Structure formats: structure tokens, C-alpha cells
Amino acid sequence: MTDELARRIAALMPRAKDDLAELVAIPSVADPRQYPPEKCREAAEWVAAAFTRAGLRDVHLEETPDGSHAVIGHRPPPPGGPTVLLYCHYDVQPPLDDAAWTSPPFELTERDGRWYGRGTADCKGNIVMHLTALRALGDDLPVGIKFVAEGSEEQGTGGLEAYVPPHAGELHADALLVCDTGNAAVGVPTATTSLRGVTNVVVGVSTLAGDVHSGMFGGPAPDALAALIRALDSLRDAEGGTRIDGLDSTGTWRGVGYDEQQFRTDAGVREGVRLTGSGTVADRLWARPAVTVLGIDCPPVVGSAAAVPATARARVSLRVPPGTDARAAQDALTAHLKAAVPWGAQVTVEPESVGSPFQASTGGPAYQALDRAMREVYGKPISFLGQGGSIPLCNVFARTYPDAEIILMGVEEPRCLIHAPNESVDPGEIEHMAHVEALFLRHYAESART
């Protein structure tokens, strides 16, 4: 039966490629400042039509509190069968610098055995994975299905997070497959059990009523950009590790590690450049806070004037490990930045989104069924890893459905370069993870009958 299912999925891969090409061609960036909102609507309608054809019922668009649209559908379980929620998101990150892409970001391009384009992995590749698994099972679907595709996950505006609690019955399930992560490497079956939380702030510095001539006033006139740089630099120690007053930066990771050389390869670290921080790579990724300066508002190099900047701003992101309260971390970051800005410069810190860290419980029948499925497809037992990224929705799911098992998996292995130029997916991962998902649904149904 497993061999027959594998053959069906292999035969569906050309269709999966066509589907992914259509989805990637829709620039569904959920930021109206950058892309037309109708493109997200187009992607949502594509998803709704595709999952209707795949056998789900009443697939429709629901507006969420941030104005984005979630695609929601279902299929009832057979008598006595459990229900599984399938999650994904159809919005994508902006392509950033188009010139850094080897091929057009919104055009699926095959190269060196991989499929390139924005969203090929995060998360449109997981949409196609779900579709392929459902198509392979056809009418032989042994569980009930709840389905939700989020429309603003990458913007962090929390539309679905706010929608779920008052609509808890609509998405209630016994097990939740949150498919927005991936394997530790191609061919290494993995579930993510730990997620860092995240908090972002925008820090602004003002020193002068307006920019002044650097020749006439430079020296005693306080440079707002220099003051901002001083404050940002204070967030790290001499080794580059995150050091924020009031936050513990000594945590250790006790699960499967992350080889340093593999990390250097996966992250594209240039020859001779040292990794920042101390401890193991896994410690730094999954057990300790990590600060990143996401962007700075200041004069660009081209077109800059010989003037002392009067104002400057930066957007700062802080990843928060399990065991640390994300709001307390935001408070600590805010206090640190205000104290670190020098020369009595005026400083403001505007809080943005806050997402709590997440830790999964792995001892239930859903994880046992997933391990069995992964062994059958990959010939290896399941691995448990942490992830440095954040999915705040997982905590909403955990609070709303405390008895449900939550599994994070998908097609986004490190070579995918999600959020970066030249994002790609290994089509073999789509094929194999679709096979894993289909087998999981069968095995999970069997466990409910025993």
C-alpha cells in the first residue's frame, strides 16, 4: 500500500510543479505599501479553488481582524475517526533586492535540481505538499480535515492569531500540522519542537532641529546617526553575542545539535568570517536571545550631503528562546536602548509585534504516527530540532486547543534560503513530505481505532 501511495505521489509531481509555478507568479506580499492587496486576494482565491478540487468542503475566505483573508475549509471525519488541522500561509516575503536574484523572483525557475522563486518553500511549497498528499489519498481519506491558509503571516500583524480564539470550533482538531518549517537537511526527517519568540521595536534618535553643514558645525554638533550606532553596538558583546541588560544569554540546547561547518554552509558565511557569539551553534540559535538590526533610516550613500544628521531610526528585532517572556524581553530591550543612547540625545522606542516562544509536547499518538511515517519514507527515525524563527500562532493554537498535539514540519530545509534572494525548494522534499503527510493521516487514524 505504501508503494502504491508513493507511485501516486510521484505521478502527481508534474502537477505539483505547475501549481507551484502558478502560485509563485502571484506576488502575494501582504503589505499594501509595497504590493497591491488584490494580489493577496488572487492567491487566496487560487488556494480556495485548489483545495475545493482536492476534496475539501465549504472552502471560503474569511476576513481576519488585520484585514487579511484566511482560507478555511473542512472535510468531516469517518465515524470514529480523528480530525487533523492542516495549516499553511499563502503570503510571502518581499523579494528584497531583485538584482540579487539569479532568476526572476516571481517566476518558477528550475536550476541544478531545485525550483527557485519567492515562496517556493516558504510557504507555497507547503501548500503544494498538502495538495499532493490530499490528491494521492483521494476519497480514501481516513481522518477529518480542517484547513486554514493564513494571509499575513510574514507581516506579523496577527490577523489569524486574533481570529482563532473567537472561532475556536471552526478550526478545532485532535492534531494540528503546522507546515511552515522543514527538515534539518534534505533527506533528514525532522519535526521542529522549539520556536523562539520575537519582539520588534523601532528606536529613533534626535539631536538637532535639522541637518547642519558638517564643515561649519561638525565636531561639537551631535550626530544622531552616530548616537544610534553607539546604542545598537551596545546590544552585543565583543564576540558578537547578544547582551541586553536584564536578559539571560547563557542558555544551552539539550536536543540534537547543529554542526558548525554545516551551519556555515547553510547560512552562506564567507571564508574567514567568524560566527558571532559563544557556545554551540544550537545554543545560539535555539536557547539564547538573538538581536538583529533589520533596517536603518538614514541618508543613503549615493546622494548624501556633507551634513551632520539630525535624526536617525532603526528597526531592531529580538528573538526570544523558550523560557523567556517575550513582553519582558521587549521591556528589557526598550530600557537598554534608552539607556545606551549617548550625549543626552532624545530617544524614542516604539514597540511593534510580540510573539511568545513555543515548546511542543512530543509524547502523544500523533508524534508516534509521524515517526512511523517518516521511517517508512526516509528510512530513518524522526529527529527533533529547535528553530530560530517564530510562529506566534502556535501559542494561540496551544492555548485554544490545549488537548491537541501540535506538529511543525514541512519542506523548508536550510538550503531553501527562505526570506532571502534566490529562495528555492528541493522538489524531492515536496514529494517525500507529501508522502509522509499522507502516511501520517493513515497511521494517525489507525491509532485512534486502537
Short mmCIF file of N, CA and C in Angstrom, two decimals, residues 1-169:
data_model
loop_
_atom_site.label_atom_id
_atom_site.label_comp_id
_atom_site.label_asym_id
_atom_site.label_seq_id
_atom_site.Cartn_x
_atom_site.Cartn_y
_atom_site.Cartn_z
N MET A 1 0.83 -1.21 0.00
CA MET A 1 0.00 0.00 0.00
C MET A 1 0.85 1.25 0.00
N THR A 2 1.97 1.21 0.79
CA THR A 2 2.87 2.35 0.83
C THR A 2 3.50 2.57 -0.54
N ASP A 3 3.91 1.48 -1.21
CA ASP A 3 4.50 1.61 -2.55
C ASP A 3 3.50 2.21 -3.52
N GLU A 4 2.25 1.80 -3.45
CA GLU A 4 1.22 2.35 -4.33
C GLU A 4 1.03 3.84 -4.07
N LEU A 5 1.02 4.23 -2.80
CA LEU A 5 0.89 5.64 -2.46
C LEU A 5 2.09 6.44 -2.98
N ALA A 6 3.28 5.88 -2.84
CA ALA A 6 4.47 6.55 -3.36
C ALA A 6 4.39 6.74 -4.86
N ARG A 7 3.86 5.74 -5.57
CA ARG A 7 3.72 5.86 -7.04
C ARG A 7 2.71 6.96 -7.40
N ARG A 8 1.63 7.02 -6.65
CA ARG A 8 0.64 8.06 -6.92
C ARG A 8 1.25 9.45 -6.74
N ILE A 9 2.00 9.62 -5.66
CA ILE A 9 2.59 10.92 -5.38
C ILE A 9 3.63 11.28 -6.43
N ALA A 10 4.44 10.31 -6.83
CA ALA A 10 5.43 10.58 -7.88
C ALA A 10 4.74 11.01 -9.17
N ALA A 11 3.61 10.38 -9.50
CA ALA A 11 2.88 10.74 -10.72
C ALA A 11 2.24 12.12 -10.62
N LEU A 12 2.04 12.61 -9.39
CA LEU A 12 1.43 13.92 -9.19
C LEU A 12 2.44 15.06 -9.20
N MET A 13 3.74 14.76 -9.24
CA MET A 13 4.74 15.81 -9.13
C MET A 13 4.73 16.81 -10.29
N PRO A 14 4.50 16.39 -11.54
CA PRO A 14 4.38 17.42 -12.59
C PRO A 14 3.26 18.42 -12.31
N ARG A 15 2.15 17.91 -11.77
CA ARG A 15 1.06 18.82 -11.41
C ARG A 15 1.48 19.73 -10.26
N ALA A 16 2.22 19.18 -9.32
CA ALA A 16 2.70 19.99 -8.20
C ALA A 16 3.59 21.13 -8.70
N LYS A 17 4.43 20.83 -9.68
CA LYS A 17 5.29 21.88 -10.23
C LYS A 17 4.46 22.96 -10.92
N ASP A 18 3.46 22.55 -11.68
CA ASP A 18 2.60 23.53 -12.35
C ASP A 18 1.87 24.39 -11.33
N ASP A 19 1.36 23.75 -10.27
CA ASP A 19 0.67 24.50 -9.22
C ASP A 19 1.60 25.52 -8.58
N LEU A 20 2.80 25.08 -8.26
CA LEU A 20 3.75 25.98 -7.59
C LEU A 20 4.13 27.13 -8.52
N ALA A 21 4.28 26.85 -9.80
CA ALA A 21 4.59 27.92 -10.76
C ALA A 21 3.48 28.96 -10.78
N GLU A 22 2.23 28.52 -10.75
CA GLU A 22 1.11 29.46 -10.75
C GLU A 22 1.09 30.29 -9.47
N LEU A 23 1.34 29.65 -8.35
CA LEU A 23 1.32 30.36 -7.07
C LEU A 23 2.47 31.35 -6.95
N VAL A 24 3.67 30.92 -7.35
CA VAL A 24 4.83 31.80 -7.25
C VAL A 24 4.65 33.03 -8.12
N ALA A 25 3.94 32.89 -9.23
CA ALA A 25 3.73 34.02 -10.15
C ALA A 25 2.83 35.11 -9.55
N ILE A 26 2.16 34.81 -8.45
CA ILE A 26 1.31 35.80 -7.79
C ILE A 26 2.12 36.46 -6.67
N PRO A 27 2.47 37.73 -6.78
CA PRO A 27 3.29 38.40 -5.76
C PRO A 27 2.46 38.75 -4.52
N SER A 28 2.16 37.75 -3.73
CA SER A 28 1.23 37.91 -2.60
C SER A 28 1.97 38.38 -1.35
N VAL A 29 2.55 39.56 -1.43
CA VAL A 29 3.18 40.21 -0.29
C VAL A 29 2.10 41.02 0.44
N ALA A 30 1.87 40.69 1.70
CA ALA A 30 0.73 41.29 2.42
C ALA A 30 1.11 42.65 3.02
N ASP A 31 1.63 43.52 2.19
CA ASP A 31 1.98 44.87 2.61
C ASP A 31 1.55 45.82 1.50
N PRO A 32 0.43 46.51 1.68
CA PRO A 32 -0.08 47.37 0.62
C PRO A 32 0.85 48.53 0.26
N ARG A 33 1.83 48.79 1.10
CA ARG A 33 2.81 49.82 0.78
C ARG A 33 3.76 49.36 -0.33
N GLN A 34 3.84 48.04 -0.53
CA GLN A 34 4.78 47.50 -1.49
C GLN A 34 4.11 46.82 -2.69
N TYR A 35 2.98 46.13 -2.44
CA TYR A 35 2.33 45.36 -3.50
C TYR A 35 0.82 45.55 -3.40
N PRO A 36 0.12 45.48 -4.52
CA PRO A 36 -1.34 45.67 -4.49
C PRO A 36 -2.03 44.60 -3.65
N PRO A 37 -2.95 44.98 -2.79
CA PRO A 37 -3.65 44.00 -1.95
C PRO A 37 -4.41 42.96 -2.76
N GLU A 38 -4.82 43.32 -3.97
CA GLU A 38 -5.57 42.35 -4.77
C GLU A 38 -4.74 41.12 -5.13
N LYS A 39 -3.41 41.22 -5.06
CA LYS A 39 -2.58 40.06 -5.35
C LYS A 39 -2.71 39.01 -4.24
N CYS A 40 -2.84 39.47 -3.01
CA CYS A 40 -3.10 38.52 -1.92
C CYS A 40 -4.47 37.88 -2.09
N ARG A 41 -5.44 38.68 -2.49
CA ARG A 41 -6.78 38.14 -2.73
C ARG A 41 -6.73 37.10 -3.85
N GLU A 42 -5.95 37.37 -4.90
CA GLU A 42 -5.83 36.42 -6.00
C GLU A 42 -5.23 35.10 -5.51
N ALA A 43 -4.20 35.19 -4.67
CA ALA A 43 -3.58 33.97 -4.14
C ALA A 43 -4.56 33.21 -3.25
N ALA A 44 -5.32 33.93 -2.43
CA ALA A 44 -6.30 33.28 -1.56
C ALA A 44 -7.35 32.54 -2.38
N GLU A 45 -7.82 33.17 -3.42
CA GLU A 45 -8.83 32.53 -4.27
C GLU A 45 -8.26 31.32 -5.00
N TRP A 46 -6.98 31.41 -5.39
CA TRP A 46 -6.32 30.24 -6.01
C TRP A 46 -6.31 29.07 -5.03
N VAL A 47 -5.91 29.35 -3.79
CA VAL A 47 -5.84 28.30 -2.78
C VAL A 47 -7.23 27.72 -2.52
N ALA A 48 -8.22 28.56 -2.41
CA ALA A 48 -9.58 28.07 -2.15
C ALA A 48 -10.05 27.15 -3.26
N ALA A 49 -9.82 27.54 -4.51
CA ALA A 49 -10.25 26.70 -5.63
C ALA A 49 -9.50 25.38 -5.66
N ALA A 50 -8.19 25.42 -5.39
CA ALA A 50 -7.38 24.20 -5.46
C ALA A 50 -7.81 23.20 -4.39
N PHE A 51 -8.06 23.66 -3.18
CA PHE A 51 -8.42 22.72 -2.12
C PHE A 51 -9.87 22.26 -2.24
N THR A 52 -10.69 23.04 -2.89
CA THR A 52 -12.04 22.55 -3.22
C THR A 52 -11.94 21.39 -4.19
N ARG A 53 -11.11 21.55 -5.22
CA ARG A 53 -10.93 20.45 -6.18
C ARG A 53 -10.27 19.24 -5.54
N ALA A 54 -9.49 19.46 -4.48
CA ALA A 54 -8.83 18.35 -3.79
C ALA A 54 -9.75 17.62 -2.83
N GLY A 55 -11.02 18.06 -2.72
CA GLY A 55 -12.00 17.30 -1.96
C GLY A 55 -12.47 17.93 -0.67
N LEU A 56 -11.99 19.13 -0.32
CA LEU A 56 -12.49 19.77 0.88
C LEU A 56 -13.82 20.46 0.60
N ARG A 57 -14.57 20.72 1.65
CA ARG A 57 -15.91 21.29 1.51
C ARG A 57 -15.96 22.70 2.10
N ASP A 58 -16.89 23.46 1.55
CA ASP A 58 -17.15 24.81 2.06
C ASP A 58 -15.85 25.60 2.21
N VAL A 59 -14.99 25.53 1.22
CA VAL A 59 -13.73 26.29 1.28
C VAL A 59 -14.05 27.74 0.92
N HIS A 60 -13.70 28.64 1.82
CA HIS A 60 -14.10 30.03 1.64
C HIS A 60 -13.07 30.96 2.27
N LEU A 61 -13.21 32.24 1.97
CA LEU A 61 -12.34 33.26 2.52
C LEU A 61 -13.03 33.93 3.71
N GLU A 62 -12.26 34.08 4.81
CA GLU A 62 -12.75 34.79 5.99
C GLU A 62 -11.82 35.97 6.26
N GLU A 63 -12.39 37.16 6.37
CA GLU A 63 -11.57 38.31 6.72
C GLU A 63 -11.19 38.25 8.20
N THR A 64 -9.92 38.47 8.48
CA THR A 64 -9.43 38.44 9.86
C THR A 64 -9.24 39.88 10.35
N PRO A 65 -9.02 40.07 11.66
CA PRO A 65 -9.00 41.43 12.21
C PRO A 65 -7.96 42.37 11.62
N ASP A 66 -6.89 41.86 11.00
CA ASP A 66 -5.91 42.78 10.40
C ASP A 66 -6.24 43.10 8.94
N GLY A 67 -7.39 42.62 8.47
CA GLY A 67 -7.82 42.88 7.10
C GLY A 67 -7.40 41.84 6.09
N SER A 68 -6.54 40.91 6.48
CA SER A 68 -6.14 39.84 5.58
C SER A 68 -7.23 38.76 5.53
N HIS A 69 -7.12 37.89 4.54
CA HIS A 69 -8.12 36.83 4.37
C HIS A 69 -7.49 35.46 4.63
N ALA A 70 -8.10 34.72 5.53
CA ALA A 70 -7.74 33.33 5.74
C ALA A 70 -8.62 32.45 4.86
N VAL A 71 -8.03 31.41 4.29
CA VAL A 71 -8.78 30.44 3.52
C VAL A 71 -9.10 29.27 4.45
N ILE A 72 -10.37 28.95 4.60
CA ILE A 72 -10.80 27.94 5.57
C ILE A 72 -11.70 26.93 4.87
N GLY A 73 -11.49 25.66 5.18
CA GLY A 73 -12.32 24.60 4.64
C GLY A 73 -12.28 23.38 5.55
N HIS A 74 -13.03 22.36 5.20
CA HIS A 74 -13.06 21.18 6.05
C HIS A 74 -13.51 19.96 5.24
N ARG A 75 -13.36 18.81 5.86
CA ARG A 75 -13.95 17.57 5.38
C ARG A 75 -14.23 16.73 6.62
N PRO A 76 -15.47 16.29 6.84
CA PRO A 76 -15.80 15.61 8.10
C PRO A 76 -15.09 14.26 8.20
N PRO A 77 -14.86 13.80 9.43
CA PRO A 77 -14.18 12.51 9.60
C PRO A 77 -15.14 11.36 9.37
N PRO A 78 -14.59 10.19 9.02
CA PRO A 78 -15.44 8.99 9.01
C PRO A 78 -15.83 8.65 10.45
N PRO A 79 -16.83 7.83 10.64
CA PRO A 79 -17.27 7.52 12.01
C PRO A 79 -16.12 7.05 12.89
N GLY A 80 -15.94 7.70 14.02
CA GLY A 80 -14.89 7.34 14.96
C GLY A 80 -13.52 7.84 14.61
N GLY A 81 -13.38 8.52 13.50
CA GLY A 81 -12.07 8.98 13.07
C GLY A 81 -11.68 10.31 13.71
N PRO A 82 -10.38 10.56 13.86
CA PRO A 82 -9.92 11.84 14.41
C PRO A 82 -9.95 12.93 13.34
N THR A 83 -9.72 14.15 13.76
CA THR A 83 -9.65 15.29 12.84
C THR A 83 -8.27 15.93 12.93
N VAL A 84 -7.72 16.28 11.77
CA VAL A 84 -6.40 16.89 11.68
C VAL A 84 -6.53 18.25 11.01
N LEU A 85 -5.92 19.26 11.62
CA LEU A 85 -5.87 20.58 11.01
C LEU A 85 -4.61 20.68 10.15
N LEU A 86 -4.75 21.13 8.91
CA LEU A 86 -3.62 21.41 8.03
C LEU A 86 -3.47 22.92 7.91
N TYR A 87 -2.32 23.42 8.33
CA TYR A 87 -2.05 24.86 8.28
C TYR A 87 -0.96 25.17 7.25
N CYS A 88 -1.09 26.35 6.62
CA CYS A 88 -0.05 26.89 5.75
C CYS A 88 -0.34 28.39 5.63
N HIS A 89 0.50 29.12 4.91
CA HIS A 89 0.19 30.53 4.61
C HIS A 89 0.56 30.81 3.16
N TYR A 90 -0.23 31.67 2.53
CA TYR A 90 -0.02 31.95 1.11
C TYR A 90 0.68 33.28 0.86
N ASP A 91 0.82 34.11 1.90
CA ASP A 91 1.57 35.35 1.71
C ASP A 91 3.06 35.07 1.78
N VAL A 92 3.85 35.94 1.17
CA VAL A 92 5.30 35.73 1.08
C VAL A 92 6.04 36.99 1.50
N GLN A 93 7.32 36.81 1.76
CA GLN A 93 8.20 37.95 1.99
C GLN A 93 8.41 38.72 0.69
N PRO A 94 8.66 40.03 0.75
CA PRO A 94 9.06 40.75 -0.47
C PRO A 94 10.38 40.19 -0.99
N PRO A 95 10.65 40.34 -2.28
CA PRO A 95 11.87 39.75 -2.83
C PRO A 95 13.15 40.46 -2.42
N LEU A 96 13.04 41.61 -1.75
CA LEU A 96 14.20 42.41 -1.37
C LEU A 96 14.85 42.96 -2.64
N ASP A 97 16.12 42.67 -2.87
CA ASP A 97 16.85 43.24 -4.00
C ASP A 97 16.69 42.35 -5.22
N ASP A 98 15.89 42.80 -6.19
CA ASP A 98 15.68 41.99 -7.40
C ASP A 98 16.99 41.67 -8.10
N ALA A 99 17.95 42.60 -8.03
CA ALA A 99 19.22 42.39 -8.71
C ALA A 99 20.02 41.24 -8.11
N ALA A 100 19.70 40.87 -6.86
CA ALA A 100 20.43 39.77 -6.21
C ALA A 100 19.90 38.41 -6.62
N TRP A 101 18.78 38.39 -7.34
CA TRP A 101 18.20 37.12 -7.78
C TRP A 101 18.83 36.70 -9.10
N THR A 102 19.18 35.43 -9.19
CA THR A 102 19.73 34.90 -10.44
C THR A 102 18.64 34.76 -11.49
N SER A 103 17.41 34.50 -11.05
CA SER A 103 16.26 34.41 -11.94
C SER A 103 15.14 35.24 -11.34
N PRO A 104 14.12 35.63 -12.11
CA PRO A 104 13.07 36.49 -11.58
C PRO A 104 12.40 35.90 -10.35
N PRO A 105 12.22 36.70 -9.30
CA PRO A 105 11.69 36.16 -8.03
C PRO A 105 10.29 35.60 -8.13
N PHE A 106 9.47 36.14 -9.03
CA PHE A 106 8.09 35.66 -9.15
C PHE A 106 7.88 34.83 -10.41
N GLU A 107 8.90 34.09 -10.74
CA GLU A 107 8.83 33.16 -11.88
C GLU A 107 9.53 31.87 -11.48
N LEU A 108 8.80 30.77 -11.41
CA LEU A 108 9.41 29.50 -11.02
C LEU A 108 10.46 29.10 -12.05
N THR A 109 11.68 28.87 -11.59
CA THR A 109 12.80 28.53 -12.47
C THR A 109 13.50 27.30 -11.93
N GLU A 110 13.67 26.30 -12.78
CA GLU A 110 14.38 25.09 -12.36
C GLU A 110 15.86 25.24 -12.66
N ARG A 111 16.69 24.94 -11.66
CA ARG A 111 18.12 25.09 -11.81
C ARG A 111 18.82 24.16 -10.84
N ASP A 112 19.74 23.34 -11.36
CA ASP A 112 20.53 22.43 -10.51
C ASP A 112 19.65 21.54 -9.64
N GLY A 113 18.54 21.09 -10.21
CA GLY A 113 17.68 20.16 -9.50
C GLY A 113 16.77 20.80 -8.46
N ARG A 114 16.76 22.15 -8.37
CA ARG A 114 15.90 22.83 -7.40
C ARG A 114 14.97 23.78 -8.15
N TRP A 115 13.87 24.16 -7.49
CA TRP A 115 12.91 25.10 -8.05
C TRP A 115 13.06 26.42 -7.31
N TYR A 116 13.37 27.49 -8.07
CA TYR A 116 13.65 28.80 -7.49
C TYR A 116 12.48 29.75 -7.67
N GLY A 117 12.31 30.65 -6.69
CA GLY A 117 11.29 31.68 -6.76
C GLY A 117 10.81 32.02 -5.36
N ARG A 118 10.33 33.25 -5.18
CA ARG A 118 9.85 33.65 -3.86
C ARG A 118 8.61 32.84 -3.48
N GLY A 119 8.71 32.19 -2.32
CA GLY A 119 7.61 31.38 -1.82
C GLY A 119 7.67 29.92 -2.23
N THR A 120 8.66 29.53 -3.02
CA THR A 120 8.74 28.12 -3.42
C THR A 120 8.80 27.21 -2.21
N ALA A 121 9.45 27.68 -1.14
CA ALA A 121 9.50 26.90 0.10
C ALA A 121 8.57 27.50 1.14
N ASP A 122 8.69 28.80 1.38
CA ASP A 122 8.01 29.49 2.47
C ASP A 122 6.94 30.41 1.93
N CYS A 123 5.71 29.97 1.84
CA CYS A 123 5.22 28.68 2.34
C CYS A 123 4.40 28.00 1.25
N LYS A 124 4.57 28.49 0.00
CA LYS A 124 3.76 27.93 -1.08
C LYS A 124 4.17 26.49 -1.40
N GLY A 125 5.42 26.14 -1.12
CA GLY A 125 5.83 24.75 -1.26
C GLY A 125 5.06 23.84 -0.33
N ASN A 126 4.74 24.34 0.87
CA ASN A 126 3.94 23.54 1.81
C ASN A 126 2.48 23.47 1.40
N ILE A 127 1.98 24.50 0.73
CA ILE A 127 0.63 24.43 0.18
C ILE A 127 0.55 23.29 -0.83
N VAL A 128 1.54 23.23 -1.71
CA VAL A 128 1.57 22.19 -2.74
C VAL A 128 1.77 20.82 -2.10
N MET A 129 2.55 20.74 -1.03
CA MET A 129 2.71 19.49 -0.30
C MET A 129 1.36 18.99 0.21
N HIS A 130 0.58 19.88 0.85
CA HIS A 130 -0.75 19.49 1.32
C HIS A 130 -1.62 18.99 0.16
N LEU A 131 -1.63 19.75 -0.92
CA LEU A 131 -2.46 19.37 -2.07
C LEU A 131 -2.07 18.00 -2.60
N THR A 132 -0.77 17.75 -2.70
CA THR A 132 -0.30 16.47 -3.26
C THR A 132 -0.70 15.31 -2.36
N ALA A 133 -0.58 15.50 -1.04
CA ALA A 133 -0.99 14.43 -0.11
C ALA A 133 -2.48 14.15 -0.21
N LEU A 134 -3.30 15.19 -0.27
CA LEU A 134 -4.75 15.00 -0.37
C LEU A 134 -5.14 14.37 -1.69
N ARG A 135 -4.51 14.79 -2.76
CA ARG A 135 -4.82 14.21 -4.07
C ARG A 135 -4.44 12.74 -4.12
N ALA A 136 -3.32 12.39 -3.50
CA ALA A 136 -2.87 10.99 -3.52
C ALA A 136 -3.83 10.10 -2.75
N LEU A 137 -4.38 10.62 -1.65
CA LEU A 137 -5.33 9.82 -0.87
C LEU A 137 -6.71 9.79 -1.51
N GLY A 138 -7.08 10.86 -2.20
CA GLY A 138 -8.38 10.90 -2.87
C GLY A 138 -9.53 10.69 -1.91
N ASP A 139 -10.46 9.82 -2.30
CA ASP A 139 -11.61 9.55 -1.44
C ASP A 139 -11.26 8.67 -0.25
N ASP A 140 -10.06 8.08 -0.28
CA ASP A 140 -9.62 7.20 0.80
C ASP A 140 -8.96 8.03 1.91
N LEU A 141 -9.70 9.01 2.40
CA LEU A 141 -9.18 9.90 3.44
C LEU A 141 -9.67 9.41 4.79
N PRO A 142 -8.76 8.91 5.64
CA PRO A 142 -9.19 8.20 6.85
C PRO A 142 -9.46 9.11 8.05
N VAL A 143 -9.25 10.41 7.90
CA VAL A 143 -9.45 11.35 9.01
C VAL A 143 -10.31 12.51 8.54
N GLY A 144 -10.84 13.25 9.49
CA GLY A 144 -11.45 14.52 9.15
C GLY A 144 -10.37 15.56 8.95
N ILE A 145 -10.65 16.54 8.12
CA ILE A 145 -9.67 17.59 7.82
C ILE A 145 -10.28 18.95 8.14
N LYS A 146 -9.53 19.75 8.88
CA LYS A 146 -9.76 21.19 8.96
C LYS A 146 -8.58 21.83 8.23
N PHE A 147 -8.85 22.87 7.49
CA PHE A 147 -7.79 23.50 6.69
C PHE A 147 -7.82 25.00 6.89
N VAL A 148 -6.64 25.59 7.07
CA VAL A 148 -6.55 27.05 7.14
C VAL A 148 -5.25 27.51 6.48
N ALA A 149 -5.38 28.47 5.58
CA ALA A 149 -4.23 29.12 4.96
C ALA A 149 -4.25 30.58 5.36
N GLU A 150 -3.22 31.02 6.02
CA GLU A 150 -3.13 32.38 6.54
C GLU A 150 -2.70 33.35 5.44
N GLY A 151 -3.12 34.62 5.58
CA GLY A 151 -2.82 35.60 4.55
C GLY A 151 -1.89 36.71 4.94
N SER A 152 -1.39 36.72 6.19
CA SER A 152 -0.49 37.81 6.60
C SER A 152 0.58 37.35 7.57
N GLU A 153 0.96 36.08 7.48
CA GLU A 153 1.93 35.52 8.43
C GLU A 153 3.26 36.26 8.37
N GLU A 154 3.71 36.57 7.17
CA GLU A 154 5.04 37.18 7.03
C GLU A 154 5.07 38.62 7.54
N GLN A 155 3.94 39.28 7.61
CA GLN A 155 3.92 40.65 8.10
C GLN A 155 3.81 40.72 9.62
N GLY A 156 3.45 39.60 10.26
CA GLY A 156 3.39 39.58 11.71
C GLY A 156 2.31 40.46 12.30
N THR A 157 1.25 40.72 11.55
CA THR A 157 0.19 41.61 12.03
C THR A 157 -0.90 40.87 12.80
N GLY A 158 -0.80 39.54 12.88
CA GLY A 158 -1.63 38.79 13.82
C GLY A 158 -3.08 38.60 13.44
N GLY A 159 -3.42 38.65 12.16
CA GLY A 159 -4.81 38.50 11.77
C GLY A 159 -5.40 37.18 12.18
N LEU A 160 -4.73 36.08 11.84
CA LEU A 160 -5.27 34.77 12.19
C LEU A 160 -5.16 34.51 13.69
N GLU A 161 -4.12 35.04 14.32
CA GLU A 161 -3.98 34.88 15.77
C GLU A 161 -5.19 35.47 16.50
N ALA A 162 -5.67 36.61 16.01
CA ALA A 162 -6.85 37.22 16.63
C ALA A 162 -8.14 36.52 16.23
N TYR A 163 -8.15 35.89 15.06
CA TYR A 163 -9.36 35.24 14.56
C TYR A 163 -9.64 33.92 15.28
N VAL A 164 -8.61 33.18 15.63
CA VAL A 164 -8.80 31.81 16.12
C VAL A 164 -9.61 31.73 17.41
N PRO A 165 -9.26 32.45 18.50
CA PRO A 165 -9.99 32.23 19.76
C PRO A 165 -11.50 32.41 19.66
N PRO A 166 -12.03 33.46 19.04
CA PRO A 166 -13.48 33.56 18.97
C PRO A 166 -14.13 32.62 17.96
N HIS A 167 -13.32 31.92 17.17
CA HIS A 167 -13.84 30.96 16.19
C HIS A 167 -13.24 29.58 16.45
N ALA A 168 -13.06 29.25 17.72
CA ALA A 168 -12.33 28.04 18.09
C ALA A 168 -12.95 26.78 17.51
N GLY A 169 -14.27 26.68 17.49
CA GLY A 169 -14.90 25.47 16.98
C GLY A 169 -14.65 25.23 15.51
#
